[in-house]
Tab-separated table of N, CA and C in Angstrom:
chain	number	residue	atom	x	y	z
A	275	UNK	N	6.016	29.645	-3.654
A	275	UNK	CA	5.160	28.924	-2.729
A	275	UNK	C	4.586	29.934	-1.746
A	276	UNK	N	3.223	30.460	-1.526
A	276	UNK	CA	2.550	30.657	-0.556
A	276	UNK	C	3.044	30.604	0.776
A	277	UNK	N	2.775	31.769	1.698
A	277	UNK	CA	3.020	31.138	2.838
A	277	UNK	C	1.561	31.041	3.482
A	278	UNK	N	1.457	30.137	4.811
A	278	UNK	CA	0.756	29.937	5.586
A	278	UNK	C	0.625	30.378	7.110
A	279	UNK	N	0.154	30.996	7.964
A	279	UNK	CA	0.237	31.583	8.900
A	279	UNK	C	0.043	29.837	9.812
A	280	UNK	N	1.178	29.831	10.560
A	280	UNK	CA	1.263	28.733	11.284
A	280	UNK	C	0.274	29.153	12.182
A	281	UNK	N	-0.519	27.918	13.145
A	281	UNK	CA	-0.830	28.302	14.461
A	281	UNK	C	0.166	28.258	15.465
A	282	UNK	N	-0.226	29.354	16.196
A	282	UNK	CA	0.494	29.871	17.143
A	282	UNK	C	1.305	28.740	18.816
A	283	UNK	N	0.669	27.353	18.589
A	283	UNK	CA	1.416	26.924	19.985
A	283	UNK	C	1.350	25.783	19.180
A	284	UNK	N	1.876	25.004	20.288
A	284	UNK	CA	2.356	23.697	20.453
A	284	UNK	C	1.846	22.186	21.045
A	285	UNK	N	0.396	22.780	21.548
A	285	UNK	CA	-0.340	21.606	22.341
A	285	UNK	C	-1.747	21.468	21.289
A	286	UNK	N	-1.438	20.137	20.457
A	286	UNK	CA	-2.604	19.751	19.930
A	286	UNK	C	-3.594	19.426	20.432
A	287	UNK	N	-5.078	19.546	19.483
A	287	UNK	CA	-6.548	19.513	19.746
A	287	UNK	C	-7.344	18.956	18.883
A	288	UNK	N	-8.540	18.591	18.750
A	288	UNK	CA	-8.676	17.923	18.339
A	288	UNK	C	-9.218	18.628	16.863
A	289	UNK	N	-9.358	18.302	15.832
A	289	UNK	CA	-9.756	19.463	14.608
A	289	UNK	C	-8.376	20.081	14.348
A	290	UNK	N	-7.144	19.983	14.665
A	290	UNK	CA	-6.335	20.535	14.874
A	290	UNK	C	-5.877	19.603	13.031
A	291	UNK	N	-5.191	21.158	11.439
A	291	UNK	CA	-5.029	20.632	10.555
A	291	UNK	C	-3.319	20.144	10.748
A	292	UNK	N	-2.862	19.767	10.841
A	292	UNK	CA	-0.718	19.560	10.241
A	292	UNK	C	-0.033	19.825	8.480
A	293	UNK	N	0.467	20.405	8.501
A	293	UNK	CA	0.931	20.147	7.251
A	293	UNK	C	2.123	19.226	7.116
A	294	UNK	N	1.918	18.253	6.487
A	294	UNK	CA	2.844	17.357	5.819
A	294	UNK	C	4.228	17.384	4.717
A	295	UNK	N	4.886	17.675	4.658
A	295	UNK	CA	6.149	17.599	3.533
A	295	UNK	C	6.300	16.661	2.782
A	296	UNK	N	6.549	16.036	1.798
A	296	UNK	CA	6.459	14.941	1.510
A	296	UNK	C	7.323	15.350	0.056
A	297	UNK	N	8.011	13.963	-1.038
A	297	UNK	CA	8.918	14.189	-2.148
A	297	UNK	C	7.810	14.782	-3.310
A	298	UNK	N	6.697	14.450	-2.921
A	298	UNK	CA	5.613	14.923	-4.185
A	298	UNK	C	4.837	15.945	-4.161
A	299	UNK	N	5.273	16.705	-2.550
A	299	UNK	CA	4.282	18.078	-2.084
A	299	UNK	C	3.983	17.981	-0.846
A	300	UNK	N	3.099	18.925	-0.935
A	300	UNK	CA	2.627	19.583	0.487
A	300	UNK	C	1.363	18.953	0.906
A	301	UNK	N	0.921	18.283	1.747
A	301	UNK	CA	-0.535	17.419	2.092
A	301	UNK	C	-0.696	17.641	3.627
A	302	UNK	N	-1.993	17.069	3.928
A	302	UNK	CA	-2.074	17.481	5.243
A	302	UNK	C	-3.118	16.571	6.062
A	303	UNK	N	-3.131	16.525	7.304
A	303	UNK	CA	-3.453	15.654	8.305
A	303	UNK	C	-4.606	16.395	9.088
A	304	UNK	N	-5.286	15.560	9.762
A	304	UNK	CA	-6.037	15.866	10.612
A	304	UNK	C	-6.282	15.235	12.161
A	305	UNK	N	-6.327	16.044	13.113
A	305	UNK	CA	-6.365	15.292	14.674
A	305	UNK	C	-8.140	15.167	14.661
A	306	UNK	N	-7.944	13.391	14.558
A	306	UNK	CA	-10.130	13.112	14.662
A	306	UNK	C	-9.921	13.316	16.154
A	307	UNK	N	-9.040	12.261	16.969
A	307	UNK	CA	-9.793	11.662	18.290
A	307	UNK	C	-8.987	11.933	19.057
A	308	UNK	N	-9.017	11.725	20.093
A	308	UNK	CA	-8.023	11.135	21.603
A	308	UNK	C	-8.004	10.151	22.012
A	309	UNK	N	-7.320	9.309	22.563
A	309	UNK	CA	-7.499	8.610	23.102
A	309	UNK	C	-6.283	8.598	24.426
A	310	UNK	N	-6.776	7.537	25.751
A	310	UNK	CA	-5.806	7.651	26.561
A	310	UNK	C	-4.566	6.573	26.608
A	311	UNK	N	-4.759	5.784	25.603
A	311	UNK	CA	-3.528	4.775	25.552
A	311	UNK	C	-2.757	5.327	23.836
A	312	UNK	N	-3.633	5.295	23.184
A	312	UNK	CA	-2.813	5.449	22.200
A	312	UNK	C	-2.645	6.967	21.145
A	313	UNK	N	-3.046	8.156	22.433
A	313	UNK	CA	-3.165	9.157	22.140
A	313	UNK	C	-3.852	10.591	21.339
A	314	UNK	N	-3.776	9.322	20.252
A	314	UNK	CA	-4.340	10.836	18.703
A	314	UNK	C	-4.423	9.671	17.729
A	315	UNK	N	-5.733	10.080	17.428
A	315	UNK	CA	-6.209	9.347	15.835
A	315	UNK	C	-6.378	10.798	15.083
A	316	UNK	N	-5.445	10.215	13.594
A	316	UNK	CA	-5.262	11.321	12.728
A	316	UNK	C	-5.591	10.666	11.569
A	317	UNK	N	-6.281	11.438	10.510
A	317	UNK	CA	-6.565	11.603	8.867
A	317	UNK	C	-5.732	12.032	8.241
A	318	UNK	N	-5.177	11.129	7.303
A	318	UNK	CA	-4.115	11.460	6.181
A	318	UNK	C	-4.782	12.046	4.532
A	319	UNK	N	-4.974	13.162	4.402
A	319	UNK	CA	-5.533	13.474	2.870
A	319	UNK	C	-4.587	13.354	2.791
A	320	UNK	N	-4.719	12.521	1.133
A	320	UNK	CA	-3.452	12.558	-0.064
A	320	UNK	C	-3.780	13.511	-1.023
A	321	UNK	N	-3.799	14.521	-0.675
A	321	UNK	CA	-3.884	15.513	-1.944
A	321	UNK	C	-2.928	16.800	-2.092
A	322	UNK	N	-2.129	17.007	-3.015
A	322	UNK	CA	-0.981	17.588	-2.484
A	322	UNK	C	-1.586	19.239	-3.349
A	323	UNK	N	-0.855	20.214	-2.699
A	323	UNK	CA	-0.970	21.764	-3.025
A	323	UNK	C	0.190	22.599	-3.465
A	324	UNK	N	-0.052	23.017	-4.119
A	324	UNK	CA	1.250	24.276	-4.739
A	324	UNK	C	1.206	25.345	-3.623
A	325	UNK	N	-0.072	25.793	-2.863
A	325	UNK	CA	0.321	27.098	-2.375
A	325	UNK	C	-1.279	26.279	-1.054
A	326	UNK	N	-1.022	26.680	-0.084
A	326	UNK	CA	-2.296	26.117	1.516
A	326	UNK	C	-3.332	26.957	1.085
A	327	UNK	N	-4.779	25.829	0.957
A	327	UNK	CA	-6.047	25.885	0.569
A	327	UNK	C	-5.976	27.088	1.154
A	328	UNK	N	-7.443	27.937	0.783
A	328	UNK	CA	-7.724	29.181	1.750
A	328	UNK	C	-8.732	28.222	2.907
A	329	UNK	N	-9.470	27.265	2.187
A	329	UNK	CA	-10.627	26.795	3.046
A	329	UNK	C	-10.272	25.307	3.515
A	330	UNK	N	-9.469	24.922	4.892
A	330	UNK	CA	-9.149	23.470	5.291
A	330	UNK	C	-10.348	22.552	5.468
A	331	UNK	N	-11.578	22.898	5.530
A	331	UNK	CA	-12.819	22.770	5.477
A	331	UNK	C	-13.142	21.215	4.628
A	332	UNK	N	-12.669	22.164	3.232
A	332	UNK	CA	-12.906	21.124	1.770
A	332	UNK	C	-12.176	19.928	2.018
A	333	UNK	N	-10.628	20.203	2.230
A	333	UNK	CA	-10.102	18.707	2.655
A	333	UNK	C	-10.307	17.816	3.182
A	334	UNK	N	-10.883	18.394	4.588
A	334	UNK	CA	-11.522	17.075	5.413
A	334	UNK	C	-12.257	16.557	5.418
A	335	UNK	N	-13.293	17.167	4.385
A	335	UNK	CA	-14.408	16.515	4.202
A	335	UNK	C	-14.406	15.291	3.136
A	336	UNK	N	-13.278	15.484	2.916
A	336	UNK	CA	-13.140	14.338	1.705
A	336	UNK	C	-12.762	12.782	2.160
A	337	UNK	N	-12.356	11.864	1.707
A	337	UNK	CA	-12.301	10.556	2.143
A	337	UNK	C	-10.679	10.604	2.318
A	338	UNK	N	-10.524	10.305	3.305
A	338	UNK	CA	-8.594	10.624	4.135
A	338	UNK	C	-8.015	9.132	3.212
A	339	UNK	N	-6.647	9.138	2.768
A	339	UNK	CA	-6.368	8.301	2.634
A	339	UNK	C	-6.233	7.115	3.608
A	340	UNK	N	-5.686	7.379	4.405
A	340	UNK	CA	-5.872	6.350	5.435
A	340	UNK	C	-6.082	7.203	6.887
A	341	UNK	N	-6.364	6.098	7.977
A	341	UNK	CA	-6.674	6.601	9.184
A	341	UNK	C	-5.427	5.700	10.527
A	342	UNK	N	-4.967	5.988	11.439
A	342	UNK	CA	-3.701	6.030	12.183
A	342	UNK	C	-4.036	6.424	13.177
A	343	UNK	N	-3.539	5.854	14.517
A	343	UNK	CA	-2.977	6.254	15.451
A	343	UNK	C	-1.684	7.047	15.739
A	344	UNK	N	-1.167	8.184	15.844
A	344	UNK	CA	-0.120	8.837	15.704
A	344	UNK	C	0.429	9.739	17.155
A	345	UNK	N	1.278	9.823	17.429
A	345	UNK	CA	2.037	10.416	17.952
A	345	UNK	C	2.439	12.025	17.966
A	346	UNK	N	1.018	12.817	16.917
A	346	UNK	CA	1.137	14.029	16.089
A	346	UNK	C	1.213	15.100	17.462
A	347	UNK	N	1.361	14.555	18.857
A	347	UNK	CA	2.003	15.665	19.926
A	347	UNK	C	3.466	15.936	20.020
A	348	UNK	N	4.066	14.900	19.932
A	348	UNK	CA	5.644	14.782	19.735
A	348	UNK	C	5.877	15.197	18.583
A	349	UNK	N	5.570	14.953	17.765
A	349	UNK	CA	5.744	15.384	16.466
A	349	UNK	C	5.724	16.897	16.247
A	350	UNK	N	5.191	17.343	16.438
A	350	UNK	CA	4.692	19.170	16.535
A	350	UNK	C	5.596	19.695	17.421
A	351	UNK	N	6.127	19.174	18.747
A	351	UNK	CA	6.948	19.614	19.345
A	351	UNK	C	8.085	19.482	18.870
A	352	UNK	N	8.698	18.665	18.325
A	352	UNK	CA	9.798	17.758	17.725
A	352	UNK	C	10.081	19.192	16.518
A	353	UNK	N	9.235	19.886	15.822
A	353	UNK	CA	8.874	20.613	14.495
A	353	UNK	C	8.934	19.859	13.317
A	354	UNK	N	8.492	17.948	13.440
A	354	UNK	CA	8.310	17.614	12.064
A	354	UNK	C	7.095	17.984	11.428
A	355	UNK	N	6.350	17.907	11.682
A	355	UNK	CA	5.125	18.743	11.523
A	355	UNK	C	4.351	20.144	12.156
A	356	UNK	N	4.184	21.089	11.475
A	356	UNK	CA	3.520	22.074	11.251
A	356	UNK	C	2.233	22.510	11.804
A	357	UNK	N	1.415	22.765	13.052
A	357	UNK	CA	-0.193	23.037	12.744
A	357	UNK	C	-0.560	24.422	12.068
A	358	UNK	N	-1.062	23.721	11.283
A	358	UNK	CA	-1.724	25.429	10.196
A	358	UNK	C	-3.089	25.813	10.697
A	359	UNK	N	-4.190	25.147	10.930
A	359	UNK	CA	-5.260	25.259	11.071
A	359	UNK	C	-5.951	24.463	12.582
A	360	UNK	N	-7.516	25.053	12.942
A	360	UNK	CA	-8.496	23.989	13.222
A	360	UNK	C	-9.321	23.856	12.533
A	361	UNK	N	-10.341	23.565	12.143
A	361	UNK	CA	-11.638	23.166	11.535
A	361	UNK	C	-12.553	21.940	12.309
A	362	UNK	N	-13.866	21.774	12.213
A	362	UNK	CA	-14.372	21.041	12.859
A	362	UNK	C	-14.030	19.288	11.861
A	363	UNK	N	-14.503	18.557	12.830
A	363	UNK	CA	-14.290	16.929	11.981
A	363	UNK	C	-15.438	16.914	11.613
A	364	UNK	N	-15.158	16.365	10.272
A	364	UNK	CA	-16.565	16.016	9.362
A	364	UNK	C	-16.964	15.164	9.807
A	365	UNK	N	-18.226	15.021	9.653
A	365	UNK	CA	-19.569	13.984	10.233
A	365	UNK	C	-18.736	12.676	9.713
A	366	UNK	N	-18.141	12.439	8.637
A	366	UNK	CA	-18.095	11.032	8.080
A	366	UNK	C	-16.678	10.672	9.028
A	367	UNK	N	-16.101	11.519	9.712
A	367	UNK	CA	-14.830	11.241	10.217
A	367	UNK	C	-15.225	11.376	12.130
A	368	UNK	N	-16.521	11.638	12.470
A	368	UNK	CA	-16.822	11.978	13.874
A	368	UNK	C	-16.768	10.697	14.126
A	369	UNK	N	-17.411	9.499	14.328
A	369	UNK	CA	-17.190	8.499	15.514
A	369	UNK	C	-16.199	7.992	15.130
A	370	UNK	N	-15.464	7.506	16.155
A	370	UNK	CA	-14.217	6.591	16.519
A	370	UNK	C	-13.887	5.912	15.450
A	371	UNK	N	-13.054	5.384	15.174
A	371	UNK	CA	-12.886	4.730	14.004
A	371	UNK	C	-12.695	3.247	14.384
A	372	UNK	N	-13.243	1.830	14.028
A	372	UNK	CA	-12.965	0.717	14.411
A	372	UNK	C	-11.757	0.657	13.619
A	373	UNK	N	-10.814	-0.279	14.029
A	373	UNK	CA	-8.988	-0.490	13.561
A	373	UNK	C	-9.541	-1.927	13.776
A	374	UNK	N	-8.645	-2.556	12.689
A	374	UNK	CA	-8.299	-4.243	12.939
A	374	UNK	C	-6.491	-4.351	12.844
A	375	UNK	N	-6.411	-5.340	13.311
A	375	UNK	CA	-5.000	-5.990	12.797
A	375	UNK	C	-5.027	-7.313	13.190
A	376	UNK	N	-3.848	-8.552	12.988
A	376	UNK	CA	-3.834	-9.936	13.340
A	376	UNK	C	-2.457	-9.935	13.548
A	377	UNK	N	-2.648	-11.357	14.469
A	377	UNK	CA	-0.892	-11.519	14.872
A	377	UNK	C	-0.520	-12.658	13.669
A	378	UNK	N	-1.444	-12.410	12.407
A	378	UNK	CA	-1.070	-14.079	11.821
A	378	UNK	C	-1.306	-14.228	10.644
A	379	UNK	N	-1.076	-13.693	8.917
A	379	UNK	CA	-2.154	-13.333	7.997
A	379	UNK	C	-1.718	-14.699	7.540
A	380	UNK	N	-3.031	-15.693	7.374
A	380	UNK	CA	-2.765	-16.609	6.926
A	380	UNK	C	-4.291	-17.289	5.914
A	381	UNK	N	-4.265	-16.109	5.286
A	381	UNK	CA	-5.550	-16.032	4.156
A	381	UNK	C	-6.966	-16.251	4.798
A	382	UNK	N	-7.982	-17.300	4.695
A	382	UNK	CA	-8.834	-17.223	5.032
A	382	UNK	C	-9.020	-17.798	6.825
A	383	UNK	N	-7.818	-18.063	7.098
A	383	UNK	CA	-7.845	-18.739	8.451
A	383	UNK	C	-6.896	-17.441	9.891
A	384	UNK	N	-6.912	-16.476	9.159
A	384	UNK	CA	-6.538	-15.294	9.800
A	384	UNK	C	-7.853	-14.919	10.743
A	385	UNK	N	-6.851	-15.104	11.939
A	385	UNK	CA	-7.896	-13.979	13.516
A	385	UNK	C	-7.674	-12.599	13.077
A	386	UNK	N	-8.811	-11.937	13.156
A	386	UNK	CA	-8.657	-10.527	13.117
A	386	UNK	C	-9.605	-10.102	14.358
A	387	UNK	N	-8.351	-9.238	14.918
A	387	UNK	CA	-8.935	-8.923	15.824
A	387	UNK	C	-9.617	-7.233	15.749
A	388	UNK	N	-10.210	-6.642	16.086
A	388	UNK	CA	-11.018	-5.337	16.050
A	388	UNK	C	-10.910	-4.743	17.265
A	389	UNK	N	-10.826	-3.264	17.083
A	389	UNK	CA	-11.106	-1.983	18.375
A	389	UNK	C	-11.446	-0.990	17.756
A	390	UNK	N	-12.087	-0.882	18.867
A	390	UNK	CA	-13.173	0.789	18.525
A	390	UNK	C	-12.992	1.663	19.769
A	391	UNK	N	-11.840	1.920	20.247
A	391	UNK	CA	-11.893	2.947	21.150
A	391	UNK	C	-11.496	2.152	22.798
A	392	UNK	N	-12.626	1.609	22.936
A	392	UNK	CA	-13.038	0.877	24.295
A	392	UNK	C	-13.397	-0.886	23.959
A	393	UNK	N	-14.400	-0.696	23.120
A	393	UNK	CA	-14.673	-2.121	22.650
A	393	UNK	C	-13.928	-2.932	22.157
A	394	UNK	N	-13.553	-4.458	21.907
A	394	UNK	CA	-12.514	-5.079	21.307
A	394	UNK	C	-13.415	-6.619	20.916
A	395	UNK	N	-13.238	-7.269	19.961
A	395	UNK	CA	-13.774	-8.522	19.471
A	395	UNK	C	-12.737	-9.073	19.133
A	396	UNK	N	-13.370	-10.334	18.112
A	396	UNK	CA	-12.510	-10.805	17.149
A	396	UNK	C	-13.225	-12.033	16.305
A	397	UNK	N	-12.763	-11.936	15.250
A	397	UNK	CA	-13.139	-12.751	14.307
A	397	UNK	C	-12.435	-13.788	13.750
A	398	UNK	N	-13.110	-14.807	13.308
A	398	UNK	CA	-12.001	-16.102	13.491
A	398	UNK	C	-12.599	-16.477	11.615
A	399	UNK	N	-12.777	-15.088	10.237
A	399	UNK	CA	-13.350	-15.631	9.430
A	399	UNK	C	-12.854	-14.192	8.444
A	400	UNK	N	-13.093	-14.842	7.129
A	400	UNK	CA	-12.279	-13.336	6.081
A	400	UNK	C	-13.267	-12.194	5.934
A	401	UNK	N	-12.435	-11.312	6.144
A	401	UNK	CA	-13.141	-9.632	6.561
A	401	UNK	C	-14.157	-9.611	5.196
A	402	UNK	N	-14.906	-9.018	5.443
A	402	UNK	CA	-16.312	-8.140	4.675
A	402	UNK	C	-15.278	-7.276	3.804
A	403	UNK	N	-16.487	-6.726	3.043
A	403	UNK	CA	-15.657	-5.326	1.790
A	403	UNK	C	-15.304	-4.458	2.756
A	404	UNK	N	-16.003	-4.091	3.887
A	404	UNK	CA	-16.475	-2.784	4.490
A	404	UNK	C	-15.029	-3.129	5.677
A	405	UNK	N	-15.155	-4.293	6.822
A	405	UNK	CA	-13.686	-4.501	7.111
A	405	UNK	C	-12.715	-4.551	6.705
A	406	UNK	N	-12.323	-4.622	5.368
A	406	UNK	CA	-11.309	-4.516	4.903
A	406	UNK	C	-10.681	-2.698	4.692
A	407	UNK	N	-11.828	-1.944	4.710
A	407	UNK	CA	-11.430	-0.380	5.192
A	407	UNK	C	-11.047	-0.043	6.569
A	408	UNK	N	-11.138	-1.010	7.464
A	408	UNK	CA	-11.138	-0.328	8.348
A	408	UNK	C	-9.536	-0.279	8.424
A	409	UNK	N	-8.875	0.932	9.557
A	409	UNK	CA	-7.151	1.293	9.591
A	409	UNK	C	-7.200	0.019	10.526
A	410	UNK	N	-5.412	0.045	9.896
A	410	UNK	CA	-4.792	-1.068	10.695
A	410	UNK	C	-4.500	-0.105	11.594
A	411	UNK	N	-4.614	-1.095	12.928
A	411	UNK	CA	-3.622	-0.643	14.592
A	411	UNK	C	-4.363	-1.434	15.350
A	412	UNK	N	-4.118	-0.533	16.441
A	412	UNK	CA	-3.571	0.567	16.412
A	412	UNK	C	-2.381	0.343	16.978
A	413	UNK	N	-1.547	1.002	16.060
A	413	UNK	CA	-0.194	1.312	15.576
A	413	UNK	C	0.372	2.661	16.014
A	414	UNK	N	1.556	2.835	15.754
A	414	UNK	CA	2.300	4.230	16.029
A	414	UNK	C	3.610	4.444	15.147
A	415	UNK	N	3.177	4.892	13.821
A	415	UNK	CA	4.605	4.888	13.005
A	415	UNK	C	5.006	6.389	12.992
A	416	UNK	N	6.100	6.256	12.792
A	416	UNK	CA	7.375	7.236	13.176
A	416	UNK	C	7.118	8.236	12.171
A	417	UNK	N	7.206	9.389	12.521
A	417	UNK	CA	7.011	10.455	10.934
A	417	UNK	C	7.876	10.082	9.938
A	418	UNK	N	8.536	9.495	9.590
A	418	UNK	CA	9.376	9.461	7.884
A	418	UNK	C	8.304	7.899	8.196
A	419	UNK	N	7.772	7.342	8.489
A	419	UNK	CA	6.992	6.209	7.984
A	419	UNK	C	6.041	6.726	7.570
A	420	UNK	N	4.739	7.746	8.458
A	420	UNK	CA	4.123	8.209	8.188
A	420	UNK	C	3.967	8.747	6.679
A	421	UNK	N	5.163	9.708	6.481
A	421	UNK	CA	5.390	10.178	4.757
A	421	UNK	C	5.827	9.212	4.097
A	422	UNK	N	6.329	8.014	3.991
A	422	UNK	CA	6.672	7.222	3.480
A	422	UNK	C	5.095	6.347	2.861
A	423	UNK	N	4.506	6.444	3.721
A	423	UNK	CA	2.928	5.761	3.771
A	423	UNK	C	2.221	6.929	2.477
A	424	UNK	N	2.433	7.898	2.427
A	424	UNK	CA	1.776	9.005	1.718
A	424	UNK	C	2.090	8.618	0.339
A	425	UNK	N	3.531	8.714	0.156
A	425	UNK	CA	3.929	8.790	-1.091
A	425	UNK	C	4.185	7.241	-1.742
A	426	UNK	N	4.194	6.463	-1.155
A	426	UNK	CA	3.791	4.808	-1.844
A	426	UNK	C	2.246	4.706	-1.974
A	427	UNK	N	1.588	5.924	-1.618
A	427	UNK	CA	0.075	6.279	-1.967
A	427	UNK	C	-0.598	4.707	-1.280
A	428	UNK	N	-0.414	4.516	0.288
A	428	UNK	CA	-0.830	3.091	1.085
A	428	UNK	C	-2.591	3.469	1.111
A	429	UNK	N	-2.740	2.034	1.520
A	429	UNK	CA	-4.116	1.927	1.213
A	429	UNK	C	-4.370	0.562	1.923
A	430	UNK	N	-5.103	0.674	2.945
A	430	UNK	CA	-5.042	0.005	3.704
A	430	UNK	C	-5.869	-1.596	3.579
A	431	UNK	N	-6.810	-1.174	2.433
A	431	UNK	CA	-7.957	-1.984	1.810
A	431	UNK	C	-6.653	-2.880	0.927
A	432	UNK	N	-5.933	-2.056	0.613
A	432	UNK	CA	-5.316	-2.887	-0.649
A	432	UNK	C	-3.416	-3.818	-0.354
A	433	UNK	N	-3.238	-2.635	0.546
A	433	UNK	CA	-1.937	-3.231	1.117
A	433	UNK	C	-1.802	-3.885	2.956
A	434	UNK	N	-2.990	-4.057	3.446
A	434	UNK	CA	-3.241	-5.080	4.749
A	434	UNK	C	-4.229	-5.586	4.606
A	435	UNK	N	-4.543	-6.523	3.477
A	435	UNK	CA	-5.257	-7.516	3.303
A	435	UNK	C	-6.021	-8.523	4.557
C-alpha cells in the first residue's frame, strides 16, 4: 500500500480531502460547507483505492455518494480520520446543499420538511425525483456510522424514501 503524505495540522477547511478506512478499502470525503449550527457539510465518494490518487481533483468531481452533516473537526482531532489533501469544491458540489427529513414517514401523507443552510419550508405532499436526492438531516452520525453508511453502499434516494 502506498503511502500518502498526510496534511500537516489539525484544524479543518473547507476543500479539505479525509481519508476513510473502511472493510472494503480506502475512500475518501470531502469538507463542501460550514455551517454555524451544524458545523461541516461533507461528500462521501464511494470509490475505494489500492494505493491515494495522485490527482484528489478527479474524485470530487464525481457524484459523492451521499452528502452529511458531520462532525469531520472532532473526528480529525480524535485521529479517526486522516486529512490528505485540499482541492477546490466542484461547481456541482459549490452551493449549499438543500437536506430534507420528516418526523413521520407515512407514504404519501408524510411532512417533509427542507433546509438549505438558512432557509427552511415544508411540504405537506410526495417528494419529486429530484427531492428524493436531496441528503437527509441535517444529522450528525458518529464515524463507525459514517463507514457503516459506505459499506452498506447507502443511498439516500433509495434507503430514506
Amino acid at each position: 500500500m502506498g503511502e500518502i503524505a498526510m496534511l500537516n495540522r489539525k484544524t479543518v477547511k473547507i476543500g479539505d480531502i479525509f481519508q476513510i478506512l473502511t472493510s472494503e478499502g480506502i475512500c475518501y470525503g470531502q469538507v463542501t460547507h460550514t455551517h454555524p449550527k451544524w458545523k461541516f457539510v461533507v461528500a462521501i465518494f464511494r470509490e475505494f483505492f489500492p494505493k491515494p490518487p495522485k490527482d484528489f481533483t478527479e474524485i470530487v468531481a464525481k457524484e459523492p455518494q451521499f452528502i452529511t452533516t458531520f462532525l469531520i473537526q472532532d473526528a480529525v482531532r480524535q485521529g479517526l480520520f486522516q486529512l490528505v489533501a485540499n482541492v477546490a469544491v466542484s461547481e456541482h458540489l459549490a452551493a449549499f446543499p438543500t437536506f430534507r427529513s420528516t418526523n413521520n414517514l407515512k407514504g404519501d401523507e408524510t411532512m417533509w420538511f427542507f433546509w438549505a443552510g438558512g432557509t427552511q419550508w415544508k411540504v405537506h405532499r410526495p417528494l419529486t425525483k429530484g427531492e428524493k436526492k436531496y441528503p437527509r438531516g441535517p444529522s450528525l452520525p458518529s464515524a463507525p456510522l459514517l463507514i457503516e453508511m459506505i459499506e452498506k453502499n447507502y443511498r439516500v434516494e433509495r434507503d430514506y424514501i
